[in-house]
Coordinates of C-alpha atoms in Angstrom, one line a residue:
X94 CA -7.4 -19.9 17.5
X95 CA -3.2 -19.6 17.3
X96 CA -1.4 -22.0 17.9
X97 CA 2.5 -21.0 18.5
X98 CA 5.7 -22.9 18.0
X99 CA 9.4 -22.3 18.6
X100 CA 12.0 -22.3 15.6
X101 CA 14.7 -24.4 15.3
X102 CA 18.7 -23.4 15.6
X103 CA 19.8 -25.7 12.8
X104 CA 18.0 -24.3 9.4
X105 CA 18.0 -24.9 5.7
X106 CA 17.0 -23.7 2.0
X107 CA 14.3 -25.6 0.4
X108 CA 11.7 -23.9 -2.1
X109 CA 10.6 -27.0 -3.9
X110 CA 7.7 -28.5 -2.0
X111 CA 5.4 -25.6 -1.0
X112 CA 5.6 -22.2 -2.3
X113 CA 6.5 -18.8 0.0
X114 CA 3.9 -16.8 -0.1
X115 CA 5.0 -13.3 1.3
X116 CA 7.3 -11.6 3.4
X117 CA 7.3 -11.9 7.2
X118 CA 5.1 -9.1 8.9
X119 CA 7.8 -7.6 10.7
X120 CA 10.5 -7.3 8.2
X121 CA 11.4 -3.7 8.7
X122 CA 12.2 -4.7 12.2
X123 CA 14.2 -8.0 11.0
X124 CA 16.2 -5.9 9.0
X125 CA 17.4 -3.4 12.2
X126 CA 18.6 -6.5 13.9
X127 CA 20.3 -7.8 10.8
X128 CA 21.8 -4.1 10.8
X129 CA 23.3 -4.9 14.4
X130 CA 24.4 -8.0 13.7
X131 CA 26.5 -7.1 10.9
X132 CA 28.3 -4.4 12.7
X133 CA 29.8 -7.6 14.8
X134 CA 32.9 -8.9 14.3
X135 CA 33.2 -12.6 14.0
X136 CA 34.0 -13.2 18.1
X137 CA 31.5 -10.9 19.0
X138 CA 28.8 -12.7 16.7
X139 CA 30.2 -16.1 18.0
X140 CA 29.4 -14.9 21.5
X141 CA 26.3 -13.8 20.6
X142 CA 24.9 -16.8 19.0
X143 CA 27.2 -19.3 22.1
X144 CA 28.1 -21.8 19.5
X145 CA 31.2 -23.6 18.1
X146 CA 33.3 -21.7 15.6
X147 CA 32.1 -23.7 12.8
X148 CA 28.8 -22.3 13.1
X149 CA 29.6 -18.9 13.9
X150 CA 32.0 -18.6 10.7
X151 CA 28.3 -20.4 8.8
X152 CA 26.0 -17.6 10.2
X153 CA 28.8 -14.7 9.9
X154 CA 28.7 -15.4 6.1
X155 CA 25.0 -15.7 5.6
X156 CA 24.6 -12.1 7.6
X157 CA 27.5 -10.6 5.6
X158 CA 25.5 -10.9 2.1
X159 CA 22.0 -11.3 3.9
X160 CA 19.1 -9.7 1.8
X161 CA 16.3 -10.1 3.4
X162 CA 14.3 -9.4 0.2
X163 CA 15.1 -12.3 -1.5
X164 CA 14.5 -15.4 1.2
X165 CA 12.4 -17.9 -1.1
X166 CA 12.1 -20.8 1.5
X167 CA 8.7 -21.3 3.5
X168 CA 9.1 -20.8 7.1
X169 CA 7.7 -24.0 7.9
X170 CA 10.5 -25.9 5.5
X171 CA 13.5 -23.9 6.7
X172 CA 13.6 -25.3 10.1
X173 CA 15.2 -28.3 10.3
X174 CA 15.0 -29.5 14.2
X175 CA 12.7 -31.9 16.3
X176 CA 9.5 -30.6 16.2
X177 CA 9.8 -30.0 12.8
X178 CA 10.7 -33.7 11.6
X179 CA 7.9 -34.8 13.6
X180 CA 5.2 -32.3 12.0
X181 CA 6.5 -33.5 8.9
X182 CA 4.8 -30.5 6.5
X183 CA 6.4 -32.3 3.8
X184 CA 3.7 -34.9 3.7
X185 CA 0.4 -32.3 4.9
X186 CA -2.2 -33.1 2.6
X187 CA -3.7 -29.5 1.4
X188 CA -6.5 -29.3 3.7
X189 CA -3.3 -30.0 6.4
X190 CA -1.5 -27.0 4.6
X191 CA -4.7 -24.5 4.3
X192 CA -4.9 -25.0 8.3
X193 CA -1.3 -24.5 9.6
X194 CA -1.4 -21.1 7.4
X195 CA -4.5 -20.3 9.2
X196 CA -3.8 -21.5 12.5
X197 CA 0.0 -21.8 13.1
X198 CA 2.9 -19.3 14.1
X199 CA 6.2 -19.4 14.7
X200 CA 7.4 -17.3 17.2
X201 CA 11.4 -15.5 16.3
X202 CA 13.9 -14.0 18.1
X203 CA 14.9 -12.3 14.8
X204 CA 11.5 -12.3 12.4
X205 CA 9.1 -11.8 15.9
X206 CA 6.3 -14.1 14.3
X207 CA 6.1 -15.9 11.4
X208 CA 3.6 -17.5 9.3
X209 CA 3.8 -21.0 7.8
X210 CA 4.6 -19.7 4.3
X211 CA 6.4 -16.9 4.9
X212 CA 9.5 -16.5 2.8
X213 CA 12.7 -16.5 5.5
X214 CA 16.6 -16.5 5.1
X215 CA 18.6 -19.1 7.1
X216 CA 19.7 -17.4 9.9
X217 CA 20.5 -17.8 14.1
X218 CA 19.4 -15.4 16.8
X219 CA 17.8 -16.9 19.6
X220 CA 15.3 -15.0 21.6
X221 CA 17.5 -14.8 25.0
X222 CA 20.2 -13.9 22.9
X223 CA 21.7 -10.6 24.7
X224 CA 21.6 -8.3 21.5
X225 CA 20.7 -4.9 22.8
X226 CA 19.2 -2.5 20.2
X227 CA 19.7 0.8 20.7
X228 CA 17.6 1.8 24.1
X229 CA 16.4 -2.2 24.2
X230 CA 19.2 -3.9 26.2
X231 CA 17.7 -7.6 24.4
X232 CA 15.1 -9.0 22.4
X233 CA 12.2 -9.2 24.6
X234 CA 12.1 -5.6 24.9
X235 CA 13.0 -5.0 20.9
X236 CA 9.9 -7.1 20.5
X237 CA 7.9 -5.4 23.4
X238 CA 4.1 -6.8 22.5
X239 CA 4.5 -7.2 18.8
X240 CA 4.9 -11.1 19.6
X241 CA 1.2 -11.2 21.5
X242 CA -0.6 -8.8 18.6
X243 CA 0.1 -11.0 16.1
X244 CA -0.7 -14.2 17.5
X245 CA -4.4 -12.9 19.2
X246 CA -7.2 -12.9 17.1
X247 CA -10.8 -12.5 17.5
X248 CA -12.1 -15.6 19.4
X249 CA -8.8 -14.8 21.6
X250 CA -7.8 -18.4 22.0
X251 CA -3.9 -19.4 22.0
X252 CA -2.7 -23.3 22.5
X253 CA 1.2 -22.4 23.2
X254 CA 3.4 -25.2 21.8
X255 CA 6.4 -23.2 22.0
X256 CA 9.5 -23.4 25.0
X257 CA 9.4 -21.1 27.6
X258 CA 12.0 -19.0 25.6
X259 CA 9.4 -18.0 23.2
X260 CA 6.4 -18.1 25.1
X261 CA 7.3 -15.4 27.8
X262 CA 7.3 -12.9 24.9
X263 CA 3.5 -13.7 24.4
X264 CA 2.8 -14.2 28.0
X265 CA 3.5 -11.1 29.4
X266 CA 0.7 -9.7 27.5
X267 CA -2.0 -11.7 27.8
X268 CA -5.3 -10.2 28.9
X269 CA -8.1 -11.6 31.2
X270 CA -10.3 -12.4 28.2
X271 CA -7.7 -14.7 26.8
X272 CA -7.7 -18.1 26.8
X273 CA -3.8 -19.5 26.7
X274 CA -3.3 -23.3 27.0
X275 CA 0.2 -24.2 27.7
X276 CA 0.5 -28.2 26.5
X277 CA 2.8 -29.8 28.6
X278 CA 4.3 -33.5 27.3
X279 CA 5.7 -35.3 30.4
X280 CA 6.5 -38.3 32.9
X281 CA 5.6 -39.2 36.0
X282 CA 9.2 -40.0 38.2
X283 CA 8.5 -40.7 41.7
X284 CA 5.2 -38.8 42.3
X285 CA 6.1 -36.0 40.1
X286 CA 5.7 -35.3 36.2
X287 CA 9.0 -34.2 34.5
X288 CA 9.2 -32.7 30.9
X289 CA 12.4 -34.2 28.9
X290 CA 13.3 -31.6 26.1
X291 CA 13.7 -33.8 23.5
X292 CA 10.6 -36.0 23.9
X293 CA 8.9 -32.4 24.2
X294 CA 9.7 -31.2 21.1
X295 CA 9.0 -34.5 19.2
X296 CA 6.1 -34.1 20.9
X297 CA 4.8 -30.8 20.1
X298 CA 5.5 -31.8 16.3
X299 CA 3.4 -35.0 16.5
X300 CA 0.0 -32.3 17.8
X301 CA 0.6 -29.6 15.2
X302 CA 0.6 -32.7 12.9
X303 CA -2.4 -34.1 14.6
X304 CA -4.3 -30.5 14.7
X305 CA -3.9 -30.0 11.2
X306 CA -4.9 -33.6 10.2
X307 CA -8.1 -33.2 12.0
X308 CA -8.7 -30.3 11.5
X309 CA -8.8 -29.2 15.1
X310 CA -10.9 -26.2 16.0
X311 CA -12.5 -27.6 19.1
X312 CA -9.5 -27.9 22.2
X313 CA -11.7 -30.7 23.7
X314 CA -10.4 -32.9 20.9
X315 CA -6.6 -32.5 21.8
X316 CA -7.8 -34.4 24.4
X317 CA -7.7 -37.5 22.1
X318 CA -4.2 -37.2 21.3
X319 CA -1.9 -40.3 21.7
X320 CA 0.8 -40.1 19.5
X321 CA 4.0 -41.5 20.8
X322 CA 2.3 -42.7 23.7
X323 CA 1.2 -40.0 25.1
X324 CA -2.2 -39.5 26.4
X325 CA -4.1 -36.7 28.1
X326 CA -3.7 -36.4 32.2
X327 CA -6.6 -35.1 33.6
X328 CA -5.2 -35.7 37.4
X329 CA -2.7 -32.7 36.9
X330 CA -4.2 -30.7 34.7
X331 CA -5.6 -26.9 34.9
X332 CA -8.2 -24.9 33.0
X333 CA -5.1 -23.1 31.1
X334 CA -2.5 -26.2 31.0
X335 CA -3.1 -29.5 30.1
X336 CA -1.1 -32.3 30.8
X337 CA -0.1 -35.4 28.6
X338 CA 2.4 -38.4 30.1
X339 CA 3.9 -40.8 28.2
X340 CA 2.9 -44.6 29.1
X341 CA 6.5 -45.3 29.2

């Protein structure tokens, strides 16, 4: 079993808790798009990356002295947003630990997938960015299935955590003897469940954090989840997505 995750945009340096334990599978392709993205000039990597100048002048630094060599910060530590804070890795126990590196990826518009520990350099490229690469005119098709035969092992079972971003460049591949579970943390507003973003990603933190606590190997016990009062909807739920609404 896989379970994948989206990054975040906002990302930091931090070797001190967990060690990095090797270099992201796809690096020879992560350094073709770093290629590209140095040949921008600052308004062109501002457009690319649709944020505030402040940013853009951050990331066009990092890419300008960028060796990808030399990233010592555990995937799972560099990413600083929601679903992050709410896994909290910085408190796994190492049984918690041993089973994200097992179990988890992260899926990358610039590293494709990652592993927890994988050693990673801050960076921002997000997977509907429109960087074409030579005949690829964006990321999806740079990536083509690399995303899917990374994350599909031999029991063939993937619980997708990850935004639809991310997860259409696993879903397009899928075969008929897969099993993917799309999680879906929502509301009910008159008669119909609706997904907030936020609550979503704090969400999909709180069950990685749950999955490796427990030690989940069996998907019937997701079914026990109930952090942040959610709690599993069997009403509205399918054999390949499972619902969860909030009490509130």
């Amino acid at each position: 079993m896989k379970i994948i995750i989206s990054p975040a945009k906002k990302m930091k340096e931090n070797s001190d808790l967990f060690p990095a334990d090797g270099l992201p599978r796809y690096l020879n392709e992560t350094k073709r798009l770093c290629r590209e993205i140095q040949k921008l000039s600052l308004e062109e990597s501002r457009e690319l990356w649709k944020c505030n100048e402040k940013l853009a002048r951050l990331n066009y630094k990092r890419f300008e002295k960028m060796d990808l060599e030399k990233g010592t910060t555990p995937a799972l530590l560099a990413y600083e947003g929601l679903l992050y804070q709410h896994m909290a890795p910085v408190v796994f126990t190492r049984e918690a630990a041993d089973y994200v590196k097992e179990h988890l990826r992260i899926l990358s518009g610039f590293y494709g997938v990652l592993c927890p520990f994988d050693r990673v350099m801050p960076y921002r490229l997000e997977m509907q960015a429109s960087l074409a690469v030579g005949e690829e005119k964006n990321l999806y098709e740079f990536w083509g299935n690399k995303l899917y035969q990374a994350v599909v092992d031999e029991d063939r079972v993937i619980v997708n955590l990850a935004s639809k971003e991310y997860s259409k460049a696993i879903e397009k591949y899928l075969q008929p003897e897969d099993r993917f579970l799309t999680v879906v943390f929502g509301e009910l507003y008159q008669g119909k469940i609706r997904q907030k973003g936020t609550l979503a990603k704090m969400a999909r933190g709180e069950m990685v954090r749950y999955m490796a606590e427990n030690q989940v190997k069996d998907l019937e016990k997701l079914k026990d989840f109930r952090e942040l009062g959610y709690k599993y909807w069997e009403k509205d739920s399918r054999e390949n997505q499972w619902v969860f609404l909030s009490k509130d």
